[in-house]
mmCIF file of C-alpha atoms and ligand atoms in Angstrom:
data_model
loop_
_atom_site.group_PDB
_atom_site.id
_atom_site.type_symbol
_atom_site.label_atom_id
_atom_site.label_comp_id
_atom_site.label_asym_id
_atom_site.label_seq_id
_atom_site.Cartn_x
_atom_site.Cartn_y
_atom_site.Cartn_z
ATOM 1 C CA MET A 157 91.267 9.666 66.712
ATOM 2 C CA ALA A 158 91.745 7.985 63.167
ATOM 3 C CA LYS A 159 90.801 8.888 59.914
ATOM 4 C CA ARG A 160 88.325 7.945 57.146
ATOM 5 C CA ILE A 161 86.582 8.512 54.655
ATOM 6 C CA GLU A 162 82.253 9.667 55.272
ATOM 7 C CA PHE A 163 79.306 10.233 52.720
ATOM 8 C CA ALA A 164 76.478 11.911 53.453
ATOM 9 C CA VAL A 165 74.890 12.491 50.503
ATOM 10 C CA HIS A 166 75.188 10.071 47.255
ATOM 11 C CA GLY A 167 76.533 11.492 44.238
ATOM 12 C CA GLY A 168 79.883 12.277 42.664
ATOM 13 C CA PRO A 169 83.621 11.147 43.858
ATOM 14 C CA GLU A 170 83.610 15.100 45.400
ATOM 15 C CA VAL A 171 80.682 13.677 47.629
ATOM 16 C CA LEU A 172 84.131 11.599 49.930
ATOM 17 C CA GLN A 173 84.870 13.592 52.433
ATOM 18 C CA TYR A 174 88.569 12.381 54.429
ATOM 19 C CA VAL A 175 87.546 12.413 58.057
ATOM 20 C CA ASP A 176 88.936 12.016 61.721
ATOM 21 C CA TYR A 177 86.241 9.331 63.563
ATOM 22 C CA THR A 178 87.192 7.139 66.800
ATOM 23 C CA PRO A 179 87.591 3.531 65.948
ATOM 24 C CA ARG A 180 85.135 1.051 67.942
ATOM 25 C CA ASP A 181 86.763 -1.973 69.763
ATOM 26 C CA PRO A 182 86.394 -5.223 67.874
ATOM 27 C CA ALA A 183 82.312 -6.966 69.338
ATOM 28 C CA PRO A 184 81.799 -10.620 70.220
ATOM 29 C CA ASN A 185 83.248 -12.801 66.350
ATOM 30 C CA GLU A 186 84.555 -9.861 65.392
ATOM 31 C CA ILE A 187 88.768 -8.064 65.085
ATOM 32 C CA LEU A 188 89.166 -5.193 63.901
ATOM 33 C CA VAL A 189 92.620 -4.848 61.756
ATOM 34 C CA SER A 190 95.086 -1.521 61.046
ATOM 35 C CA ASN A 191 94.654 -1.196 57.161
ATOM 36 C CA ILE A 192 97.735 -1.265 54.903
ATOM 37 C CA THR A 193 96.079 -1.876 51.640
ATOM 38 C CA ILE A 194 92.612 -1.312 51.383
ATOM 39 C CA GLY A 195 90.932 -1.643 48.011
ATOM 40 C CA ILE A 196 89.421 0.036 45.652
ATOM 41 C CA ASN A 197 86.528 -1.852 43.754
ATOM 42 C CA TYR A 198 83.692 -0.574 41.053
ATOM 43 C CA ILE A 199 81.576 -1.646 43.550
ATOM 44 C CA ASP A 200 82.768 0.439 46.054
ATOM 45 C CA THR A 201 81.041 3.498 43.148
ATOM 46 C CA TYR A 202 77.180 2.235 43.047
ATOM 47 C CA VAL A 203 77.845 2.143 46.669
ATOM 48 C CA ARG A 204 78.750 5.604 46.753
ATOM 49 C CA SER A 205 75.892 7.121 43.906
ATOM 50 C CA GLY A 206 72.880 5.994 45.278
ATOM 51 C CA LEU A 207 72.174 1.918 43.387
ATOM 52 C CA TYR A 208 73.540 0.374 45.935
ATOM 53 C CA PRO A 209 72.130 2.294 48.978
ATOM 54 C CA PRO A 210 73.813 1.800 52.682
ATOM 55 C CA PRO A 211 72.284 1.093 55.626
ATOM 56 C CA HIS A 212 72.040 4.596 56.470
ATOM 57 C CA LEU A 213 74.420 7.960 56.013
ATOM 58 C CA PRO A 214 76.140 8.930 56.758
ATOM 59 C CA SER A 215 78.351 6.464 55.235
ATOM 60 C CA GLY A 216 81.701 4.669 55.490
ATOM 61 C CA LEU A 217 82.575 2.847 52.346
ATOM 62 C CA GLY A 218 84.471 -0.423 50.657
ATOM 63 C CA THR A 219 84.543 -4.021 52.011
ATOM 64 C CA GLU A 220 89.156 -5.215 50.940
ATOM 65 C CA ALA A 221 91.662 -3.565 53.284
ATOM 66 C CA ALA A 222 95.022 -5.771 54.306
ATOM 67 C CA GLY A 223 96.613 -5.140 57.420
ATOM 68 C CA ILE A 224 97.464 -6.561 60.482
ATOM 69 C CA VAL A 225 95.189 -7.825 63.450
ATOM 70 C CA GLU A 226 95.573 -4.743 66.428
ATOM 71 C CA LYS A 227 91.985 -6.071 68.258
ATOM 72 C CA VAL A 228 90.725 -10.163 68.665
ATOM 73 C CA GLY A 229 86.305 -9.888 70.015
ATOM 74 C CA SER A 230 85.486 -12.550 72.168
ATOM 75 C CA GLY A 231 84.377 -16.029 71.046
ATOM 76 C CA VAL A 232 87.502 -16.038 68.479
ATOM 77 C CA THR A 233 90.395 -18.391 68.413
ATOM 78 C CA HIS A 234 92.127 -18.380 65.495
ATOM 79 C CA ILE A 235 92.924 -15.214 64.960
ATOM 80 C CA ASN A 236 95.809 -13.682 67.403
ATOM 81 C CA VAL A 237 96.646 -10.181 67.696
ATOM 82 C CA GLY A 238 98.900 -9.420 65.460
ATOM 83 C CA ASP A 239 98.236 -11.169 62.166
ATOM 84 C CA ARG A 240 98.760 -10.218 58.830
ATOM 85 C CA VAL A 241 94.914 -10.374 57.156
ATOM 86 C CA VAL A 242 92.836 -10.140 54.166
ATOM 87 C CA TYR A 243 89.394 -9.666 53.713
ATOM 88 C CA ALA A 244 87.065 -8.638 51.682
ATOM 89 C CA GLN A 245 83.680 -8.342 52.670
ATOM 90 C CA ALA A 246 83.272 -6.190 55.144
ATOM 91 C CA PRO A 247 80.963 -4.000 56.328
ATOM 92 C CA LEU A 248 80.646 -0.921 54.498
ATOM 93 C CA GLY A 249 83.922 1.073 55.871
ATOM 94 C CA ALA A 250 87.344 -0.482 54.786
ATOM 95 C CA TYR A 251 87.890 3.456 53.816
ATOM 96 C CA SER A 252 89.531 3.642 56.787
ATOM 97 C CA GLU A 253 92.466 3.377 59.362
ATOM 98 C CA TYR A 254 91.213 0.950 60.923
ATOM 99 C CA HIS A 255 88.346 -1.697 60.675
ATOM 100 C CA CYS A 256 86.306 -3.921 62.727
ATOM 101 C CA VAL A 257 85.036 -7.128 60.558
ATOM 102 C CA PRO A 258 83.439 -10.287 61.954
ATOM 103 C CA ALA A 259 86.306 -12.641 62.602
ATOM 104 C CA ASP A 260 85.252 -15.682 59.359
ATOM 105 C CA LYS A 261 85.090 -13.121 56.127
ATOM 106 C CA VAL A 262 88.792 -12.558 57.471
ATOM 107 C CA ALA A 263 91.638 -14.751 55.753
ATOM 108 C CA LYS A 264 95.892 -14.930 57.512
ATOM 109 C CA LEU A 265 97.876 -14.236 54.357
ATOM 110 C CA PRO A 266 100.684 -16.539 53.586
ATOM 111 C CA ASN A 267 104.182 -15.001 54.043
ATOM 112 C CA ALA A 268 104.262 -15.685 50.375
ATOM 113 C CA ILE A 269 101.564 -12.989 50.036
ATOM 114 C CA SER A 270 102.663 -8.907 49.853
ATOM 115 C CA TYR A 271 99.985 -6.633 51.506
ATOM 116 C CA GLU A 272 99.947 -4.806 47.521
ATOM 117 C CA GLN A 273 99.354 -8.252 46.691
ATOM 118 C CA ALA A 274 96.568 -8.735 49.082
ATOM 119 C CA GLY A 275 95.140 -5.952 49.128
ATOM 120 C CA SER A 276 94.759 -6.038 45.012
ATOM 121 C CA SER A 277 93.993 -9.083 44.382
ATOM 122 C CA PHE A 278 91.414 -10.482 47.832
ATOM 123 C CA LEU A 279 87.175 -9.391 46.217
ATOM 124 C CA LYS A 280 88.421 -9.759 42.979
ATOM 125 C CA GLY A 281 89.961 -12.748 43.396
ATOM 126 C CA LEU A 282 87.714 -14.342 44.861
ATOM 127 C CA THR A 283 85.460 -12.787 42.225
ATOM 128 C CA VAL A 284 87.233 -14.908 39.687
ATOM 129 C CA TYR A 285 86.887 -17.746 41.817
ATOM 130 C CA TYR A 286 83.951 -18.063 41.657
ATOM 131 C CA LEU A 287 82.611 -16.666 38.082
ATOM 132 C CA PHE A 288 84.968 -19.857 36.627
ATOM 133 C CA HIS A 289 84.458 -22.780 39.378
ATOM 134 C CA LEU A 290 81.109 -21.567 41.310
ATOM 135 C CA THR A 291 79.048 -19.891 38.464
ATOM 136 C CA TYR A 292 79.938 -21.915 35.052
ATOM 137 C CA ARG A 293 82.955 -24.443 35.088
ATOM 138 C CA VAL A 294 84.980 -23.573 32.323
ATOM 139 C CA LYS A 295 86.953 -25.386 30.817
ATOM 140 C CA PRO A 296 89.856 -26.237 29.406
ATOM 141 C CA GLY A 297 90.177 -25.639 24.979
ATOM 142 C CA GLU A 298 87.078 -23.636 25.888
ATOM 143 C CA ILE A 299 86.031 -20.156 24.277
ATOM 144 C CA ILE A 300 84.774 -18.099 26.514
ATOM 145 C CA LEU A 301 84.280 -13.641 26.071
ATOM 146 C CA PHE A 302 85.136 -11.899 29.051
ATOM 147 C CA HIS A 303 84.229 -8.445 29.414
ATOM 148 C CA ALA A 304 86.108 -4.572 30.048
ATOM 149 C CA ALA A 305 89.313 -8.112 30.465
ATOM 150 C CA ALA A 306 92.718 -5.108 31.240
ATOM 151 C CA GLY A 307 89.913 -3.872 34.551
ATOM 152 C CA GLY A 308 91.372 -4.955 37.628
ATOM 153 C CA VAL A 309 89.168 -8.017 38.064
ATOM 154 C CA GLY A 310 89.131 -8.414 34.269
ATOM 155 C CA ARG A 311 93.367 -8.648 33.973
ATOM 156 C CA ILE A 312 92.932 -10.979 37.144
ATOM 157 C CA ALA A 313 90.335 -13.375 34.740
ATOM 158 C CA CYS A 314 92.975 -13.402 32.147
ATOM 159 C CA GLN A 315 95.197 -14.851 34.216
ATOM 160 C CA TRP A 316 93.180 -17.128 35.315
ATOM 161 C CA ALA A 317 91.732 -17.631 32.405
ATOM 162 C CA LYS A 318 95.729 -19.026 30.885
ATOM 163 C CA ALA A 319 96.272 -20.801 33.143
ATOM 164 C CA LEU A 320 93.203 -23.287 33.554
ATOM 165 C CA GLY A 321 94.641 -23.620 29.775
ATOM 166 C CA VAL A 322 91.134 -21.410 28.819
ATOM 167 C CA LYS A 323 90.661 -19.544 25.679
ATOM 168 C CA LEU A 324 89.374 -15.195 26.720
ATOM 169 C CA ILE A 325 88.006 -13.223 24.498
ATOM 170 C CA GLY A 326 88.285 -10.549 26.637
ATOM 171 C CA THR A 327 86.360 -6.643 25.352
ATOM 172 C CA VAL A 328 88.273 -3.741 26.447
ATOM 173 C CA GLY A 329 88.609 0.003 25.252
ATOM 174 C CA SER A 330 91.952 0.664 24.476
ATOM 175 C CA ALA A 331 94.442 -0.522 21.946
ATOM 176 C CA GLU A 332 96.057 -0.233 25.141
ATOM 177 C CA LYS A 333 93.962 -2.051 27.177
ATOM 178 C CA ALA A 334 93.856 -5.014 24.327
ATOM 179 C CA ALA A 335 97.502 -4.353 24.950
ATOM 180 C CA GLN A 336 97.190 -5.474 27.782
ATOM 181 C CA ALA A 337 94.609 -8.372 28.094
ATOM 182 C CA MET A 338 96.997 -9.448 25.641
ATOM 183 C CA GLN A 339 100.287 -9.671 28.185
ATOM 184 C CA ASP A 340 98.284 -11.115 30.637
ATOM 185 C CA GLY A 341 96.665 -14.078 28.794
ATOM 186 C CA ALA A 342 93.717 -13.391 27.051
ATOM 187 C CA TRP A 343 93.988 -15.467 23.449
ATOM 188 C CA ALA A 344 91.897 -12.256 21.553
ATOM 189 C CA THR A 345 90.792 -8.952 22.593
ATOM 190 C CA ILE A 346 87.613 -7.228 21.115
ATOM 191 C CA ASN A 347 87.670 -3.192 21.935
ATOM 192 C CA TYR A 348 84.367 -2.368 22.269
ATOM 193 C CA ARG A 349 84.923 1.147 20.768
ATOM 194 C CA GLU A 350 85.929 -0.018 17.461
ATOM 195 C CA GLU A 351 84.963 -3.542 17.055
ATOM 196 C CA ASN A 352 81.258 -4.477 16.410
ATOM 197 C CA ILE A 353 81.436 -7.190 19.936
ATOM 198 C CA ALA A 354 79.245 -10.349 18.291
ATOM 199 C CA GLN A 355 80.647 -10.202 14.574
ATOM 200 C CA ARG A 356 84.006 -10.048 16.016
ATOM 201 C CA VAL A 357 82.889 -13.049 18.152
ATOM 202 C CA LEU A 358 81.405 -15.265 15.266
ATOM 203 C CA GLU A 359 84.444 -14.916 13.162
ATOM 204 C CA LEU A 360 87.068 -15.753 15.997
ATOM 205 C CA THR A 361 84.808 -19.233 16.499
ATOM 206 C CA ASP A 362 84.279 -20.209 13.314
ATOM 207 C CA GLY A 363 80.385 -18.728 13.170
ATOM 208 C CA GLU A 364 79.880 -20.834 16.975
ATOM 209 C CA LYS A 365 79.906 -18.561 19.499
ATOM 210 C CA VAL A 366 80.284 -19.416 22.881
ATOM 211 C CA ASN A 367 79.046 -21.017 25.414
ATOM 212 C CA VAL A 368 79.242 -18.630 27.885
ATOM 213 C CA VAL A 369 79.914 -14.303 28.419
ATOM 214 C CA TYR A 370 81.125 -12.814 31.467
ATOM 215 C CA ASP A 371 79.613 -9.139 31.252
ATOM 216 C CA SER A 372 80.104 -6.520 34.731
ATOM 217 C CA VAL A 373 79.663 -3.747 32.337
ATOM 218 C CA GLY A 374 75.755 -3.914 32.008
ATOM 219 C CA LYS A 375 73.996 -1.866 30.695
ATOM 220 C CA ALA A 376 76.192 -1.000 27.004
ATOM 221 C CA THR A 377 76.630 -4.777 26.236
ATOM 222 C CA TRP A 378 74.247 -6.476 27.285
ATOM 223 C CA LEU A 379 72.347 -7.207 24.095
ATOM 224 C CA ASP A 380 75.977 -7.763 22.573
ATOM 225 C CA SER A 381 76.545 -10.250 25.387
ATOM 226 C CA LEU A 382 73.284 -11.841 24.359
ATOM 227 C CA ASP A 383 74.256 -12.368 20.766
ATOM 228 C CA CYS A 384 77.490 -13.680 21.495
ATOM 229 C CA ILE A 385 75.433 -16.622 23.224
ATOM 230 C CA LYS A 386 75.221 -20.825 22.034
ATOM 231 C CA PRO A 387 71.476 -21.157 22.269
ATOM 232 C CA HIS A 388 70.993 -22.942 26.096
ATOM 233 C CA GLY A 389 74.082 -21.404 26.707
ATOM 234 C CA LEU A 390 75.029 -18.626 29.730
ATOM 235 C CA MET A 391 74.699 -15.013 30.456
ATOM 236 C CA VAL A 392 76.280 -14.118 33.444
ATOM 237 C CA SER A 393 75.969 -10.472 34.612
ATOM 238 C CA PHE A 394 77.293 -9.693 37.300
ATOM 239 C CA GLY A 395 78.131 -5.394 37.243
ATOM 240 C CA ASN A 396 76.972 -2.117 36.511
ATOM 241 C CA SER A 397 79.809 -0.578 34.781
ATOM 242 C CA SER A 398 78.281 1.743 31.908
ATOM 243 C CA GLY A 399 74.652 0.954 33.961
ATOM 244 C CA ALA A 400 72.336 -1.402 35.049
ATOM 245 C CA VAL A 401 70.105 -3.613 33.255
ATOM 246 C CA ILE A 402 66.971 -3.261 34.138
ATOM 247 C CA GLY A 403 63.128 -3.743 32.267
ATOM 248 C CA VAL A 404 64.601 -7.050 30.388
ATOM 249 C CA ASP A 405 61.514 -8.370 27.972
ATOM 250 C CA LEU A 406 62.469 -12.313 28.985
ATOM 251 C CA GLY A 407 61.234 -13.080 25.124
ATOM 252 C CA ILE A 408 64.824 -11.680 24.416
ATOM 253 C CA LEU A 409 66.076 -14.889 25.960
ATOM 254 C CA ASN A 410 64.158 -17.118 23.308
ATOM 255 C CA GLN A 411 64.065 -15.026 20.665
ATOM 256 C CA LYS A 412 69.018 -15.440 20.980
ATOM 257 C CA GLY A 413 68.465 -18.810 21.334
ATOM 258 C CA GLY A 414 66.615 -20.192 24.612
ATOM 259 C CA LEU A 415 69.829 -18.536 26.552
ATOM 260 C CA PHE A 416 69.964 -18.584 30.583
ATOM 261 C CA VAL A 417 71.081 -16.042 32.611
ATOM 262 C CA THR A 418 72.310 -14.985 35.978
ATOM 263 C CA ARG A 419 72.742 -12.064 38.188
ATOM 264 C CA PRO A 420 75.067 -13.432 40.432
ATOM 265 C CA SER A 421 77.536 -12.049 43.645
ATOM 266 C CA LEU A 422 80.875 -13.135 45.413
ATOM 267 C CA GLY A 423 78.462 -13.046 48.614
ATOM 268 C CA HIS A 424 75.865 -15.697 47.219
ATOM 269 C CA TYR A 425 78.657 -18.248 46.026
ATOM 270 C CA ILE A 426 81.636 -17.381 49.067
ATOM 271 C CA ASN A 427 79.028 -18.075 52.026
ATOM 272 C CA THR A 428 80.776 -19.661 54.530
ATOM 273 C CA LYS A 429 84.166 -20.405 56.177
ATOM 274 C CA GLN A 430 85.124 -22.703 54.842
ATOM 275 C CA LEU A 431 84.581 -21.833 50.969
ATOM 276 C CA LEU A 432 86.149 -18.674 52.426
ATOM 277 C CA GLN A 433 89.376 -20.340 53.128
ATOM 278 C CA HIS A 434 89.650 -22.845 49.789
ATOM 279 C CA ALA A 435 88.611 -19.848 47.269
ATOM 280 C CA ALA A 436 91.443 -17.520 49.277
ATOM 281 C CA ASN A 437 93.890 -20.517 49.694
ATOM 282 C CA GLU A 438 93.326 -21.239 45.085
ATOM 283 C CA LEU A 439 94.036 -18.098 44.627
ATOM 284 C CA PHE A 440 96.742 -17.099 47.300
ATOM 285 C CA SER A 441 98.859 -19.771 45.726
ATOM 286 C CA MET A 442 97.522 -18.340 41.774
ATOM 287 C CA VAL A 443 99.539 -15.490 42.840
ATOM 288 C CA ALA A 444 102.778 -17.623 45.133
ATOM 289 C CA SER A 445 103.506 -18.995 42.361
ATOM 290 C CA GLY A 446 103.627 -15.907 40.047
ATOM 291 C CA ALA A 447 100.785 -17.380 37.301
ATOM 292 C CA ILE A 448 98.481 -14.007 38.352
ATOM 293 C CA ASN A 449 100.885 -11.032 38.891
ATOM 294 C CA VAL A 450 98.459 -7.990 40.991
ATOM 295 C CA ASN A 451 100.836 -5.180 40.848
ATOM 296 C CA VAL A 452 99.197 -2.535 40.805
ATOM 297 C CA ALA A 453 101.261 0.324 39.259
ATOM 298 C CA VAL A 454 102.289 3.807 40.956
ATOM 299 C CA GLU A 455 99.245 5.988 40.060
ATOM 300 C CA GLN A 456 96.813 4.322 40.915
ATOM 301 C CA GLN A 457 98.397 3.751 44.361
ATOM 302 C CA PHE A 458 96.011 6.810 46.108
ATOM 303 C CA ARG A 459 97.227 7.356 49.411
ATOM 304 C CA LEU A 460 93.484 7.120 51.380
ATOM 305 C CA LYS A 461 92.772 11.017 51.933
ATOM 306 C CA GLU A 462 92.881 11.033 47.896
ATOM 307 C CA ALA A 463 90.139 8.571 47.543
ATOM 308 C CA VAL A 464 87.940 11.656 45.803
ATOM 309 C CA ARG A 465 91.227 11.185 42.981
ATOM 310 C CA ALA A 466 90.585 7.417 42.788
ATOM 311 C CA HIS A 467 87.127 7.161 42.051
ATOM 312 C CA GLN A 468 87.664 10.165 39.162
ATOM 313 C CA ALA A 469 90.354 7.396 37.887
ATOM 314 C CA LEU A 470 88.145 4.824 37.837
ATOM 315 C CA GLU A 471 85.092 5.870 36.940
ATOM 316 C CA SER A 472 86.696 7.258 33.820
ATOM 317 C CA ARG A 473 87.450 4.622 32.611
ATOM 318 C CA SER A 474 91.647 5.240 32.843
ATOM 319 C CA THR A 475 93.033 2.506 34.517
ATOM 320 C CA THR A 476 94.633 -0.626 34.261
ATOM 321 C CA GLY A 477 93.745 -3.662 36.872
ATOM 322 C CA SER A 478 93.910 -2.894 40.245
ATOM 323 C CA SER A 479 94.385 0.052 42.526
ATOM 324 C CA LEU A 480 95.353 0.478 45.818
ATOM 325 C CA LEU A 481 94.197 3.391 49.006
ATOM 326 C CA ILE A 482 97.605 3.503 51.323
ATOM 327 C CA PRO A 483 96.488 4.771 54.671
HETATM 328 N N1 NAP B 1215 78.667 -10.201 41.126
HETATM 329 C C1 NAP B 1215 80.331 -9.126 41.681
HETATM 330 O O1 NAP B 1215 80.182 -10.531 42.734
HETATM 331 C C2 NAP B 1215 81.257 -8.917 41.074
HETATM 332 C C3 NAP B 1215 82.274 -8.900 41.811
HETATM 333 C C4 NAP B 1215 83.874 -7.521 41.228
HETATM 334 C C5 NAP B 1215 83.445 -6.286 40.624
HETATM 335 N N2 NAP B 1215 81.979 -7.142 39.650
HETATM 336 C C6 NAP B 1215 82.362 -6.519 38.179
HETATM 337 O O2 NAP B 1215 83.039 -6.226 37.749
HETATM 338 C C7 NAP B 1215 83.006 -4.976 37.379
HETATM 339 C C8 NAP B 1215 83.936 -5.272 37.693
HETATM 340 O O3 NAP B 1215 84.887 -4.279 38.748
HETATM 341 P P1 NAP B 1215 86.415 -3.370 39.102
HETATM 342 O O4 NAP B 1215 86.855 -3.385 40.096
HETATM 343 O O5 NAP B 1215 87.359 -4.469 38.525
HETATM 344 O O6 NAP B 1215 86.087 -2.841 38.035
HETATM 345 P P2 NAP B 1215 87.087 -2.464 36.430
HETATM 346 O O7 NAP B 1215 86.800 -3.398 35.378
HETATM 347 O O8 NAP B 1215 89.498 -2.015 37.033
HETATM 348 O O9 NAP B 1215 87.312 -0.508 36.008
HETATM 349 C C9 NAP B 1215 85.061 -1.170 35.436
HETATM 350 C C10 NAP B 1215 85.791 -1.199 33.412
HETATM 351 O O10 NAP B 1215 85.204 -1.546 32.990
HETATM 352 C C11 NAP B 1215 85.290 -0.722 31.630
HETATM 353 N N3 NAP B 1215 83.828 0.034 31.316
HETATM 354 C C12 NAP B 1215 83.445 -0.132 29.524
HETATM 355 N N4 NAP B 1215 82.595 0.511 29.958
HETATM 356 C C13 NAP B 1215 82.291 1.640 31.025
HETATM 357 C C14 NAP B 1215 81.502 2.746 31.433
HETATM 358 N N5 NAP B 1215 80.563 3.497 30.645
HETATM 359 N N6 NAP B 1215 82.214 3.750 32.120
HETATM 360 C C15 NAP B 1215 83.301 3.013 33.570
HETATM 361 N N7 NAP B 1215 83.960 2.279 32.823
HETATM 362 C C16 NAP B 1215 83.668 1.166 31.225
HETATM 363 C C17 NAP B 1215 86.427 0.107 31.586
HETATM 364 O O11 NAP B 1215 86.835 -0.207 30.824
HETATM 365 P P3 NAP B 1215 87.281 -0.410 28.807
HETATM 366 O O12 NAP B 1215 87.914 0.368 29.013
HETATM 367 O O13 NAP B 1215 88.295 -1.554 29.156
HETATM 368 O O14 NAP B 1215 86.078 -0.564 28.699
HETATM 369 C C18 NAP B 1215 86.467 0.225 32.954
HETATM 370 O O15 NAP B 1215 87.958 0.268 33.146
HETATM 371 C C19 NAP B 1215 82.527 -3.932 37.695
HETATM 372 O O16 NAP B 1215 81.701 -3.974 37.066
HETATM 373 C C20 NAP B 1215 81.915 -4.068 39.340
HETATM 374 O O17 NAP B 1215 79.899 -4.145 40.294
HETATM 375 C C21 NAP B 1215 81.440 -7.658 40.178
#
């Protein structure tokens, strides 16, 4: 018997249960991973709440972890038992001691990358990679707006933008988070609980606004974000932390300057083994060189059985950077 997190009904963090289960053997082209660190991502809260319903209930939760390969299914040639690996695009159920994952969704860990670094950065780092290189190619010297800049994805974005010479304006929910974003390499911050986002962006860009806004906050920032974009610029709406953006009148894009909008996800961009390896290599070299620091605060490292508390912390906006579950 092993332990994992399951939920049988949708709801708040309290629906998460720590239960016994029997890990299955890997099917052809799968591997079984003994998880050492498990990534906590905001998307896990959408699956739990029912915003992104799982295929069935009861359901496991989580798609990201780092660990050691325990068993290898038939047909897998590039991964062996005992390899150190990380994955971010597994079927639901990574909040567990052992999890079966398609072998082409797994990257081997270089010696320079620890399980803690991998589990806390893989999903979020691959996301920043595709947002900055594939959805819209950011350019050195360019000013961009990135919401929730002190969150898990946000901290990596601040550091990656700095490494690329991009001037990132980061929105944050407190003075402490503003200080963190600046330490991570943001060019400027806006505390959106106290300041007017569009007004501050106008001031910071000498009235020009930005070519691109990366908005994972969703409902609460949608209109403000559109007001920050130059004519024909791009709104990248990639999350719903404050609620989903629904019922949009397309005329608003015309009124705000013929804007473009995209609603991407990791699976749309990192969708082959080759792309996964390439993006992983880019991320690992950033982390190994120290350009991106993904260390997790002690108070944000939770035992697997504390998943309820971990979700409460994430949704109360009290976390900074990434959080981990440890089996
Ligand atoms: N589309 C994709 O491919 C993709 C991939 C990964 C992540 N995402 C999205 O990126 C976002 C960040 O993910 P993450 O795991 O790194 O989470 P996170 O940023 O660590 O946590 C969410 C943050 O959003 C901010 N926020 C603003 N309004 C909020 C509200 N009403 N309730 C809760 N939080 C609010 C909070 O920061 P402040 O206190 O500073 O406001 C909070 O810390 C999520 O929306 C996630 O869904 C999308």
